[in-house]
Structure formats: C-alpha cells, structure tokens
Short mmCIF file of N, CA and C in Angstrom, two decimals:
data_model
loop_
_atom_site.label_atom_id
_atom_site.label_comp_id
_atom_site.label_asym_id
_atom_site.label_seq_id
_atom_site.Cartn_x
_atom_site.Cartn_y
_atom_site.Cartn_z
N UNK I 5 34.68 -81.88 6.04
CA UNK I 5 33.51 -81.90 6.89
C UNK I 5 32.49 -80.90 6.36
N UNK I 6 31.35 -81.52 6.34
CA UNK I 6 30.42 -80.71 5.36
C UNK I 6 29.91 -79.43 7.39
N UNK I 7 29.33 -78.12 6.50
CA UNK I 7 28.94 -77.24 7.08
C UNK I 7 27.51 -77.70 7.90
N UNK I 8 27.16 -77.16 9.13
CA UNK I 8 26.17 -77.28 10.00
C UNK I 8 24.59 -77.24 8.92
N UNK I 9 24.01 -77.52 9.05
CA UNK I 9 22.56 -77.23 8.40
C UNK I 9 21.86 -75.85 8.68
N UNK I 10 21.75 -75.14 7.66
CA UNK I 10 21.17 -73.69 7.78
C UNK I 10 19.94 -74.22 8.37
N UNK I 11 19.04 -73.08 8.54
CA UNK I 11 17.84 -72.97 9.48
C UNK I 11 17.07 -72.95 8.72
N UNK I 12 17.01 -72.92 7.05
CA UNK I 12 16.16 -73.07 6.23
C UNK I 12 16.45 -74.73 5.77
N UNK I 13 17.43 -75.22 6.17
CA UNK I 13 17.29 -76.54 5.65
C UNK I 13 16.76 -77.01 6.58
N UNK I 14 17.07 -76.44 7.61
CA UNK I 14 16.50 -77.64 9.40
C UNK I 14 14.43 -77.46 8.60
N UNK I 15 14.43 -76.51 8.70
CA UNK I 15 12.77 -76.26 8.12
C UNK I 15 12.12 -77.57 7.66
N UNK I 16 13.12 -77.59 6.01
CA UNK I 16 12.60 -78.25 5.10
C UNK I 16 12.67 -79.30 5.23
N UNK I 17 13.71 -79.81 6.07
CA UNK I 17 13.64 -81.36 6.82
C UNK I 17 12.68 -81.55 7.90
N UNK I 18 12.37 -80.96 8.48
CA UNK I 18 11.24 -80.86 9.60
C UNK I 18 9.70 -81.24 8.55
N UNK I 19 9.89 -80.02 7.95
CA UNK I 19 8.63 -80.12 6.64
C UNK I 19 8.26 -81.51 6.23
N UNK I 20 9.28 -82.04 5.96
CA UNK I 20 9.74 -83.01 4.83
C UNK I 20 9.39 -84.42 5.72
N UNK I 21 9.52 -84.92 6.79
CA UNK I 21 9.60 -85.60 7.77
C UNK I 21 8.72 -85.55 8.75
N UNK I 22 7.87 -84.54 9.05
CA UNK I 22 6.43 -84.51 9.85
C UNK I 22 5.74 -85.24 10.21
N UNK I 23 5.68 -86.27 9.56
CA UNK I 23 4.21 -87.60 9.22
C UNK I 23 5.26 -88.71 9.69
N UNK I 24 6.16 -89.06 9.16
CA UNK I 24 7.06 -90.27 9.67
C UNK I 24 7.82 -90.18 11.00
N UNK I 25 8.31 -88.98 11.46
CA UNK I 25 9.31 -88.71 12.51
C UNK I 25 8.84 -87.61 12.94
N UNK I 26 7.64 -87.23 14.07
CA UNK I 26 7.08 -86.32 14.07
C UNK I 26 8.19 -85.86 15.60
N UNK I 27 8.72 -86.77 15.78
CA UNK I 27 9.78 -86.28 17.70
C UNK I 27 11.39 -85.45 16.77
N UNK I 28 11.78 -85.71 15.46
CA UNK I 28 12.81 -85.45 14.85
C UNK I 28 12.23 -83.84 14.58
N UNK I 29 11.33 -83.96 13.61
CA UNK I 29 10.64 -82.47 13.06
C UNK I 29 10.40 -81.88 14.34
N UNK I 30 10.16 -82.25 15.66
CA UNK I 30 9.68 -80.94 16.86
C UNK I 30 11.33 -80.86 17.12
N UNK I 31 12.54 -82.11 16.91
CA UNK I 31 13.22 -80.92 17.49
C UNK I 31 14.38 -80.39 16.33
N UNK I 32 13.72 -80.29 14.97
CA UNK I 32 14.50 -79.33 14.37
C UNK I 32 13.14 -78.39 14.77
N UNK I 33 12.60 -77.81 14.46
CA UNK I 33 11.74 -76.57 14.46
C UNK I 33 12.05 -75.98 16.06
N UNK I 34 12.54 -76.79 17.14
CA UNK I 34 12.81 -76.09 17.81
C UNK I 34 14.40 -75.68 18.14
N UNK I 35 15.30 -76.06 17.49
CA UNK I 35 16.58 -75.97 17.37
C UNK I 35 16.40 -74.54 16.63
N UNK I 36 15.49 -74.29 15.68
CA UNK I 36 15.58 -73.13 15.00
C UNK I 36 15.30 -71.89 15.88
N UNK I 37 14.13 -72.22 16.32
CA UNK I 37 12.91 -71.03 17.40
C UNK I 37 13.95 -71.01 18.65
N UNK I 38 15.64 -71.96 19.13
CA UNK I 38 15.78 -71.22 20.27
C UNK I 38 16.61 -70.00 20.09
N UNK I 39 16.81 -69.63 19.46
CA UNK I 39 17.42 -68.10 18.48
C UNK I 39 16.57 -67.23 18.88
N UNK I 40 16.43 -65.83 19.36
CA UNK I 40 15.57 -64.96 19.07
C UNK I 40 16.01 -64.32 17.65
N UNK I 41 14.95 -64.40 16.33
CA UNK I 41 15.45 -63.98 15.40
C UNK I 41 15.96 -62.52 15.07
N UNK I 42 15.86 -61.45 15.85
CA UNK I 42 16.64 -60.42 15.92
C UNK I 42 15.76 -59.69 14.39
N UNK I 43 16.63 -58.81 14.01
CA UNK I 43 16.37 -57.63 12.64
C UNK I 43 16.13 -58.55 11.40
N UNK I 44 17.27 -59.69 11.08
CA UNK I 44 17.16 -60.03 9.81
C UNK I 44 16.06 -60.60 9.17
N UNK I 45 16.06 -60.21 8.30
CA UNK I 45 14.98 -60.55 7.30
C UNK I 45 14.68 -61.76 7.33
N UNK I 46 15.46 -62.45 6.83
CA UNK I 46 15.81 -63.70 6.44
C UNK I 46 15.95 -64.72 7.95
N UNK I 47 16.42 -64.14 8.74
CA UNK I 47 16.09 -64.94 9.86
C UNK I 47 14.56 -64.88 10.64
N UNK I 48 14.50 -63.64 10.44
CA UNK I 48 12.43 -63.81 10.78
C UNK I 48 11.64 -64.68 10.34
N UNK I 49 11.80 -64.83 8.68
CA UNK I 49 11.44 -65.32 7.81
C UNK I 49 11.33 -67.40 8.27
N UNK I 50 12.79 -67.27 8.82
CA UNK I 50 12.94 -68.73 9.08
C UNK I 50 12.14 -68.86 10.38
N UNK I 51 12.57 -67.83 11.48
CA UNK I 51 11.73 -67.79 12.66
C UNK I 51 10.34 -68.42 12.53
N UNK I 52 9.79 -67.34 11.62
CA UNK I 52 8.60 -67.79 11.78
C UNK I 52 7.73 -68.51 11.01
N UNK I 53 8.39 -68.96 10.02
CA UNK I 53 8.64 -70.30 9.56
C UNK I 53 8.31 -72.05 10.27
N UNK I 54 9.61 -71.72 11.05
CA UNK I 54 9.30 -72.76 11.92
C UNK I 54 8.81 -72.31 13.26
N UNK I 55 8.06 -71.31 13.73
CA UNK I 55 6.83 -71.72 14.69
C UNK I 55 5.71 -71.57 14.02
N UNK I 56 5.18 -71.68 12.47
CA UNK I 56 4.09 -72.14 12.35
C UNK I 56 4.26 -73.22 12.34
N UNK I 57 5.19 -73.90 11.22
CA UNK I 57 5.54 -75.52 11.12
C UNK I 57 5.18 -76.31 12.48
N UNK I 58 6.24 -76.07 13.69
CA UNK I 58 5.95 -76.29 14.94
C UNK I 58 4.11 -76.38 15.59
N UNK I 59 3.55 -75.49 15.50
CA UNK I 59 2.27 -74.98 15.40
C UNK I 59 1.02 -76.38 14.60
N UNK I 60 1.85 -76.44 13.54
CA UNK I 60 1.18 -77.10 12.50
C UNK I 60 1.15 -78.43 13.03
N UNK I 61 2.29 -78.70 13.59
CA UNK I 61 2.62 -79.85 13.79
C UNK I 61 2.27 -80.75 15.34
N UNK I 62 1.91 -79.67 16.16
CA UNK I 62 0.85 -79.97 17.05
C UNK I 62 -0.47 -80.08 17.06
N UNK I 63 -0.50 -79.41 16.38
CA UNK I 63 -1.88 -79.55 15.67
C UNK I 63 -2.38 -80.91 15.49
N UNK I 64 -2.06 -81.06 14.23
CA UNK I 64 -1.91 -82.30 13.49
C UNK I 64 -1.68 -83.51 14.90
N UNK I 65 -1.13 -83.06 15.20
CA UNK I 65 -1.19 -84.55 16.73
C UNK I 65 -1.99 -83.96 17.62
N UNK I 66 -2.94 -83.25 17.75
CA UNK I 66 -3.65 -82.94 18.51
C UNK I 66 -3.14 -82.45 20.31
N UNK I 67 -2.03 -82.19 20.05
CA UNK I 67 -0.89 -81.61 21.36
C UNK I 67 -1.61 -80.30 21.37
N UNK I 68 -3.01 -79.85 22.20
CA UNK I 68 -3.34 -78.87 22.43
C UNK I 68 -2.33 -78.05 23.58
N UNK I 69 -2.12 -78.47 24.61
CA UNK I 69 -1.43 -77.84 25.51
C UNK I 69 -0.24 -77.51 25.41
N UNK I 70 0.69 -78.16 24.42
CA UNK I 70 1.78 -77.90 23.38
C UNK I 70 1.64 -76.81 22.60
N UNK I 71 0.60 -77.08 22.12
CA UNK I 71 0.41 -75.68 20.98
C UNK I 71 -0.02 -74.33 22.31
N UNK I 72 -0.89 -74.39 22.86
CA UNK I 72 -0.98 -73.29 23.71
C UNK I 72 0.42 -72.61 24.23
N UNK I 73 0.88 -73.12 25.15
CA UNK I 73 2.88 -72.98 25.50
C UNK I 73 3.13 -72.84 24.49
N UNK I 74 3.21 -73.32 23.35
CA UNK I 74 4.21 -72.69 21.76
C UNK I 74 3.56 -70.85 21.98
N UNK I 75 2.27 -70.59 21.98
CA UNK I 75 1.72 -69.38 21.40
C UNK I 75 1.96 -68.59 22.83
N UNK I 76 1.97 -69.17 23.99
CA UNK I 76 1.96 -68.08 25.15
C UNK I 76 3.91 -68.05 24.87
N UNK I 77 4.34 -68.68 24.75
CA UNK I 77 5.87 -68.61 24.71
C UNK I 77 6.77 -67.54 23.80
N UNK I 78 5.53 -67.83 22.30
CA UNK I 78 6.23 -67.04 21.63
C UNK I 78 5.57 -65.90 21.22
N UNK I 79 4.77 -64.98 21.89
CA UNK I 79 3.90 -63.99 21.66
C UNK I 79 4.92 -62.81 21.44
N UNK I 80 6.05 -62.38 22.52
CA UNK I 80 6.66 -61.32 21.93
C UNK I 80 7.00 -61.54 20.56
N UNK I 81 7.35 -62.55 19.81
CA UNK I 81 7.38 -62.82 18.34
C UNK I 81 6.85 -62.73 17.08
N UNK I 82 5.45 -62.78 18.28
CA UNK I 82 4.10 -63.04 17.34
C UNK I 82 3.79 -61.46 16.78
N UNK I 83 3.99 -60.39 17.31
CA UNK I 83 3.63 -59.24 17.20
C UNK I 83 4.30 -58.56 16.28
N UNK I 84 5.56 -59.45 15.85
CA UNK I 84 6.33 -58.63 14.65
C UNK I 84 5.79 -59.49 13.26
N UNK I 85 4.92 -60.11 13.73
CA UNK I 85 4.17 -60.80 12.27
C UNK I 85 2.97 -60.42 11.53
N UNK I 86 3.21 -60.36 10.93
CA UNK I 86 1.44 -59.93 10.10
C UNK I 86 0.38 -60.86 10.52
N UNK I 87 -0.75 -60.05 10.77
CA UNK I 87 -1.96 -61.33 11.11
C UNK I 87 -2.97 -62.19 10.81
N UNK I 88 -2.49 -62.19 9.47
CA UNK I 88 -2.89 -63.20 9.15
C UNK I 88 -2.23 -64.35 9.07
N UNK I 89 -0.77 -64.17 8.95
CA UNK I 89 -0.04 -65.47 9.72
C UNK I 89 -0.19 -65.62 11.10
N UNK I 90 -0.32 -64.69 11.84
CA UNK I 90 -0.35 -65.24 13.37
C UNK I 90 -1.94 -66.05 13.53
N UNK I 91 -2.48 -65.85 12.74
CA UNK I 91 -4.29 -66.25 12.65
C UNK I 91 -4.02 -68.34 12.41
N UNK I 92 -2.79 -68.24 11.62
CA UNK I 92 -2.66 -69.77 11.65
C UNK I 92 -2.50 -70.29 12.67
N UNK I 93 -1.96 -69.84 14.29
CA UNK I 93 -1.39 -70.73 15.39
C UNK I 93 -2.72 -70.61 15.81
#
C-alpha cells in the first residue's frame, strides 16, 4: 500500500488540476490549511503555499466572499508571512 500524499504533493496536484477540477483542487488545498502549520519550516512553507493557491483559486472563479472568509479565517497565519506574499490574497 503506497503512503498517504505529502502536503507538497496534495499542492502540486491542486496546482496541476485548477482549470479542469477546480471542487478537487479546493479540497486538496484545504485538506492541507486544516493543520495549523506550527514551527516547521517546511510545513509553513506548504501552509502557505496552499492558502495562496486556495486564494488564487478563488480568484480565478471570481468566489469573492470565499476569498474574503479564506483571508478573515486565516489572518493569525497571515502575520507569520512576509508581505509581500500576504499582498497576493
């Protein structure tokens, strides 16, 4: 039995799949974001990863009130990010 999908693969399938399966990509990006990513590097990294992706991806469908709730939801998050990534949501 092959291993669960890391949170960098859930990403790149989300990534990867956006335009064709845009209900599949919201719920890997949110399978990732229900984690609080904690200290690690590497899990921040994915964190916030996929709430721009997420971000991006409302966008792109014009889910304003989606994207608003993404950014009021994940603001304690937002503050451990540099801002010019947070400038993308």
């Amino acid at each position: 039995m092959a291993p669960p999908p890391t949170n960098e693969q859930k990403i790149a399938e989300a990534k990867r799949i956006a335009e064709s399966d845009s209900g599949k990509a919201e719920s890997l990006y949110k399978e990732v974001l229900e984690k609080p990513p904690g200290s690690n590097e590497a899990a921040l990294r994915d964190y916030e990863n996929a709430l721009v992706g997420l971000g991006e991806l409302y966008k792109g469908l014009k889910r304003q009130e989606d994207l608003a709730e993404l950014v009021k939801a994940s603001r304690s998050a937002l503050t451990t990010f540099a801002k010019a990534k947070t400038a993308k949501l």
